[in-house]
XYZ file of C-alpha atoms in Angstrom:
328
model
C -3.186 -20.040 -9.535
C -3.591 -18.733 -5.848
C -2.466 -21.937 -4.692
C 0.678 -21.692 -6.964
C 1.736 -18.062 -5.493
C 0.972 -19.506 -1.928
C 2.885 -22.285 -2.886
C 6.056 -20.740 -4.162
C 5.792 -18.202 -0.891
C 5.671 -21.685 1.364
C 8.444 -23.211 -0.995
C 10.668 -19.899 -0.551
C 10.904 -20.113 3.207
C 11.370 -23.606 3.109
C 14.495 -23.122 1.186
C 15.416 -20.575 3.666
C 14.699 -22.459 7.016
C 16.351 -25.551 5.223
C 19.368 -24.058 4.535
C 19.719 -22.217 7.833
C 19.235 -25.641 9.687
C 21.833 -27.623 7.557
C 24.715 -25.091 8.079
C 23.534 -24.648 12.043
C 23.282 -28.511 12.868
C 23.324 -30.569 9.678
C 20.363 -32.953 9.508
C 19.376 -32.699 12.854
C 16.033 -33.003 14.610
C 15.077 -29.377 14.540
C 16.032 -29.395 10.956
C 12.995 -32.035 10.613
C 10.728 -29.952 13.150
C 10.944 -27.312 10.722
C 10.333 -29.159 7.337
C 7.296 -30.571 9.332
C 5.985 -27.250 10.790
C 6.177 -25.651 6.967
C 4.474 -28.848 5.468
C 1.773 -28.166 7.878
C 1.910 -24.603 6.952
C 1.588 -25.091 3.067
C -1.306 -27.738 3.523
C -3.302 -24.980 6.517
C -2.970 -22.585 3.165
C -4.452 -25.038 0.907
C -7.174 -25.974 3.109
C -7.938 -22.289 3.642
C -8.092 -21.708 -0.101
C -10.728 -24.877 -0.550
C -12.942 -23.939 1.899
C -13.246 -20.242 1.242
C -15.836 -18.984 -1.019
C -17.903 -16.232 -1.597
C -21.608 -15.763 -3.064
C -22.649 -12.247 -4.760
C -26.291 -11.585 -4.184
C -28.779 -8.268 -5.626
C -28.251 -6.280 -2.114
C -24.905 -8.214 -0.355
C -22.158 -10.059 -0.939
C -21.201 -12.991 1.646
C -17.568 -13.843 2.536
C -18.000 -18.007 3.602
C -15.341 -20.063 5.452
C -15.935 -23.416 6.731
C -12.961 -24.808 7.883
C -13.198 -26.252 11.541
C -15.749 -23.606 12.703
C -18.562 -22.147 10.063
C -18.113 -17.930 9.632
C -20.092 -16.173 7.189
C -19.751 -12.430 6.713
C -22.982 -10.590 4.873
C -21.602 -7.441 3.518
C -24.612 -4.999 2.369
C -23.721 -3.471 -0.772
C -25.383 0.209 0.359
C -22.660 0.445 2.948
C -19.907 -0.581 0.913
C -17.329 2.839 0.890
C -14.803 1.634 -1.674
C -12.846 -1.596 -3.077
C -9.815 -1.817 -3.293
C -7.721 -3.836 -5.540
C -4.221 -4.976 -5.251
C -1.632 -7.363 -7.163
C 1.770 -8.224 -5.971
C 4.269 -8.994 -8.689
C 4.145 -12.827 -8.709
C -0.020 -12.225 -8.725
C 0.204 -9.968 -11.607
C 1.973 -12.589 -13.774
C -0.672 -15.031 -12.870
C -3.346 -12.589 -13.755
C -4.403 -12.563 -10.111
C -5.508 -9.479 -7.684
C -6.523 -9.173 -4.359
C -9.882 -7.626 -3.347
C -10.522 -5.411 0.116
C -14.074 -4.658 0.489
C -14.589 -1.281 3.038
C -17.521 -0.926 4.501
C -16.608 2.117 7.188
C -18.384 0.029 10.185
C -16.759 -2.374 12.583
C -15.943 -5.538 11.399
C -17.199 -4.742 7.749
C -14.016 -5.187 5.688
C -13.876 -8.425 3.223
C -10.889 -9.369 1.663
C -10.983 -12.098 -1.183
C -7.219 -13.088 -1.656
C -7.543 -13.906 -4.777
C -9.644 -13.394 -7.607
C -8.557 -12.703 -11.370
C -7.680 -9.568 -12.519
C -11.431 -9.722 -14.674
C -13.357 -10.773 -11.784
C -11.766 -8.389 -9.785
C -12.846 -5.421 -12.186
C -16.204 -6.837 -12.651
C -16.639 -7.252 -8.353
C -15.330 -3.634 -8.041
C -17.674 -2.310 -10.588
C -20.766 -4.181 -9.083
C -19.993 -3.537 -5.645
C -19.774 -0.044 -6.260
C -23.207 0.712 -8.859
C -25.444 2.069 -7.750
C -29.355 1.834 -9.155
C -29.948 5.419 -10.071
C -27.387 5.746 -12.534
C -28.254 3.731 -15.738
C -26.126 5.059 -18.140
C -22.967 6.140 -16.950
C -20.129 8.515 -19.165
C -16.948 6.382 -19.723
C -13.792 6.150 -17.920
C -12.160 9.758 -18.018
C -8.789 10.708 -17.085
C -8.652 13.394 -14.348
C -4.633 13.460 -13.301
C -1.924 11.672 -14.385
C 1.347 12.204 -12.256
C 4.249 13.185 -14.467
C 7.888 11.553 -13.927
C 9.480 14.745 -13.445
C 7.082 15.202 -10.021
C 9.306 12.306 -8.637
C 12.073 14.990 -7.638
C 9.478 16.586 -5.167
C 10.449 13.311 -3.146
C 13.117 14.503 -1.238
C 11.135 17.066 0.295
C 8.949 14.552 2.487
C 11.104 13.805 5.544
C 9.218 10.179 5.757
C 11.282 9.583 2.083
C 14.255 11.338 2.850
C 15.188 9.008 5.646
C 14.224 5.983 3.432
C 18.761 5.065 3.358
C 18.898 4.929 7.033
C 15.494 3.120 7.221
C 17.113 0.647 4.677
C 20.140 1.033 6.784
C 18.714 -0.380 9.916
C 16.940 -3.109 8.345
C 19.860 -5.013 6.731
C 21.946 -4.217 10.065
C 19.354 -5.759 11.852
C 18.485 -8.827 9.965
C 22.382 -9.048 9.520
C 22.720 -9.377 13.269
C 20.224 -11.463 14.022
C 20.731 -14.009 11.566
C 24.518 -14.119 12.650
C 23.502 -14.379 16.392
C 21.312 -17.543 15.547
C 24.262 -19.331 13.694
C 26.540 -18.131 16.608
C 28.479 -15.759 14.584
C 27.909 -13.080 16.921
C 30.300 -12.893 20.225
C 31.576 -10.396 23.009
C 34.848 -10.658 21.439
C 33.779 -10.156 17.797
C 31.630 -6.918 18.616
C 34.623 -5.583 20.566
C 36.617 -5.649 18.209
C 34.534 -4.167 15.388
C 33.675 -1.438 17.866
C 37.415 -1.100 18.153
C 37.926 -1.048 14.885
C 35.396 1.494 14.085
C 36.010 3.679 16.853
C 40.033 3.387 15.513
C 38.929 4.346 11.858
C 40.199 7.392 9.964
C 38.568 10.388 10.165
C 38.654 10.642 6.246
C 36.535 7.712 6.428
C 33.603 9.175 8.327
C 34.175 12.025 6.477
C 33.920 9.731 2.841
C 30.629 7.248 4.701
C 28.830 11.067 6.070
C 29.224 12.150 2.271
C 27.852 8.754 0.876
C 25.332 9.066 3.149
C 23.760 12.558 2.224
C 24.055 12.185 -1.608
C 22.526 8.644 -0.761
C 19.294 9.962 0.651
C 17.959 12.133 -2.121
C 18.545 9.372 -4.673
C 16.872 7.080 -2.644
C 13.753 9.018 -1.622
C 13.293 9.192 -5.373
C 13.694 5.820 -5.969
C 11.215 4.712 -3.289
C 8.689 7.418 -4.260
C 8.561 6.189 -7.577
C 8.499 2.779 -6.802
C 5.118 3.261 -4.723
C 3.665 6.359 -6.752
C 5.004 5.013 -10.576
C 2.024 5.773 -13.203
C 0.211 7.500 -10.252
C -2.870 8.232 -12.356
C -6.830 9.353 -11.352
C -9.847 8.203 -13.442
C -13.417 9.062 -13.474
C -14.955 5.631 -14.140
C -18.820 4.299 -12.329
C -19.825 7.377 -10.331
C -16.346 6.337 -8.504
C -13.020 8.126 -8.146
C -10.535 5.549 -9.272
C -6.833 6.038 -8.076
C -4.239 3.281 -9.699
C 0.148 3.540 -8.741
C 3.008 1.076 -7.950
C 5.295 -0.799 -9.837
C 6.085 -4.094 -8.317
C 2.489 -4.319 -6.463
C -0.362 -2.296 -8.661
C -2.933 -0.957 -6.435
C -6.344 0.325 -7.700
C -8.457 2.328 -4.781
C -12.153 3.103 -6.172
C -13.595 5.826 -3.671
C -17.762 6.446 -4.161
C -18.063 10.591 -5.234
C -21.331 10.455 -3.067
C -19.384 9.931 -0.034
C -16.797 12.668 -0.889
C -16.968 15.188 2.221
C -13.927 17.192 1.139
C -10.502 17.288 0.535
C -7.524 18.388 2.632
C -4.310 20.239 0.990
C -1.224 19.207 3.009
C 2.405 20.667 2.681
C 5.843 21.029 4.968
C 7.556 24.090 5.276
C 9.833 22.629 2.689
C 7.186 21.862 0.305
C 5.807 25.021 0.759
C 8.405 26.774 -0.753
C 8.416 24.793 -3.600
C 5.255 25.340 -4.242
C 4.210 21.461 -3.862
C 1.376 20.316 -2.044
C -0.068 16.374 -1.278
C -4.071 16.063 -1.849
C -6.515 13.805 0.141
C -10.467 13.183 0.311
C -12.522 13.013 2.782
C -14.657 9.994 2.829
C -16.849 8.982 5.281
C -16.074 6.132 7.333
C -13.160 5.332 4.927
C -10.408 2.778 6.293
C -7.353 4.051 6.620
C -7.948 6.872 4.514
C -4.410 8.868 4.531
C -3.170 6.139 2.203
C -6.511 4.882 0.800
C -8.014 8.445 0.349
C -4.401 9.737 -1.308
C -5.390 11.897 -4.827
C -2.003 13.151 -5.538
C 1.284 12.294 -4.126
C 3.175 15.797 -4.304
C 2.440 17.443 -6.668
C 2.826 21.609 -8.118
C -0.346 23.695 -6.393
C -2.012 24.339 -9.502
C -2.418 21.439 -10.622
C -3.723 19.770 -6.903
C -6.067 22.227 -7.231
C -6.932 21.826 -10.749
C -7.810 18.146 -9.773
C -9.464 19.205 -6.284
C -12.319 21.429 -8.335
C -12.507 18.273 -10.933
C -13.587 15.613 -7.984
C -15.371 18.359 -5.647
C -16.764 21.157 -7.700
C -15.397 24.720 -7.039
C -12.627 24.999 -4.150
C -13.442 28.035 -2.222
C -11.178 30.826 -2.090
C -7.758 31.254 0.035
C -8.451 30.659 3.736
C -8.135 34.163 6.138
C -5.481 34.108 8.745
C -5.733 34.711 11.966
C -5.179 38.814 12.639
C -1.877 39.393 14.872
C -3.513 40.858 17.797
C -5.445 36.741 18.041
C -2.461 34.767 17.036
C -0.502 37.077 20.457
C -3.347 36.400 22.413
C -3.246 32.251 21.392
């Protein structure tokens, strides 16, 4: 089943670089080139997938690839900080996930691309027990993020400006695909610039209004495309954190290892009342996206799910008096 999702990625740009080739130079040479250089591709995959394999032992796990030259990575389960487990759409169809072992030091991340979605629970479960704790309580829901918490989106600047990101992406690919067919001259971006420049102002006026209304919709939209059923679990001695629509992820973060957690806002959130929470875990991988608890979310309830995971939050911090924050 990995091979078939490798297989159907390999077969997609295929198509692509096929049909680019044909309507640049029919079935010329560098048409062939390319067929040849994304055989090769699909078969390096393949190969990769055979020769890949890893073995779980009582205090380790070992990531083993012998392809051309022999690597095996020993992983010691003490030091593992959290697993995380991911599944793209075409993966989740299949039943497959992907697996990211952290273990905080250099060079000690694993990723096993892929496993099934049961092995993947059972490796994240094992990974993560630990000997002292025999009998564990069951999987307990701590937070569940409700749909109407998607609004809070527009208040991030990073998904506010999600249209013009979008924007800029399709203009680019746009141009650069019609500069490699030869679509793209002096003359032709004169004239456009002419033709813009010669619009109506009503125009600008009508695009500027598009624009604005376009950006709160779509913050929402992407927000709840990454954050959809953002819910956090109690499962294993391990904080589990699942979200996403088209790609499911499932972060597990060891409690032992929880320093802390940080409360983050903008002015605009602040208003409304909305904060993000984080944890602190030692020698955690990318932790502002791996370590997220809640998205945005009201205060009270952050901090309602802050004193579940870390015990009792101390009190409001104490400002600075006004003769220090002159002096500063």
């Amino acid at each position: 089943l990995t091979f078939v999702v490798g297989a159907v990625r390999e077969l997609i740009a295929l198509l692509a670089a096929g049909a680019t080739g044909l309507l640049v130079g029919g079935m010329s040479t560098a048409f062939y080139f390319t067929l040849a250089g994304l055989a090769f591709g699909l078969a390096f995959h393949v190969a990769g997938w055979v020769t890949f394999t890893y073995v779980l032992h009582g205090d380790r796990i070992e990531l083993r690839r012998v392809l051309i030259g022999r690597s095996v990575k020993s992983i010691p389960r003490d030091r593992i900080r959290g697993v995380d487990v991911s599944a793209s759409l075409p993966q989740r169809l299949l039943g497959l996930a992907v697996v990211h072992i952290d273990a905080g030091a250099e060079g000690g991340e694993g990723t096993l691309n892929a496993v099934s979605r049961q092995e993947a629970d059972r490796l994240r479960r094992v990974l993560l027990a630990r000997p002292s704790a025999d009998r564990r309580p069951p999987r307990r829901l701590l937070a569940r993020v409700t749909p109407r918490w998607y609004l809070y989106a527009p208040l991030s600047g990073a998904y506010l400006l999600t249209p013009f990101a979008l924007a800029g992406s399709v203009l680019g690919t746009l141009y650069n695909v019609g500069d490699d067919l030869g679509l793209i001259t002096r003359q032709r971006v004169e004239t456009v610039g002419h033709d813009v420049a010669g619009a109506a102002p009503a125009l600008a006026v009508a695009l500027l209004a598009l624009m604005i209304v376009a950006m709160p919709v779509m913050s929402v939209i992407v927000f709840a495309l990454f954050n959809w059923d953002f819910t956090v679990h109690e499962r294993d001695g391990s904080i589990l954190v699942e979200r996403g629509v088209l790609t499911r992820r499932a972060v597990s973060l060891e409690r032992r290892r929880l320093r802390g957690v940080e409360l983050s806002d903008n002015p605009l959130e602040r208003r409304a009342g909305v904060v993000r929470l984080g944890a602190l875990i030692t020698g955690l991988g990318d932790a502002a996206h791996r370590g997220r608890l809640l998205p945005a979310a009201p205060r009270p309830a952050a901090e309602d799910l802050a004193s579940r995971v870390l015990g009792a939050v101390p009190g409001p911090l104490v400002a600075h008096p006004r003769a220090a924050r002159g002096r500063r």
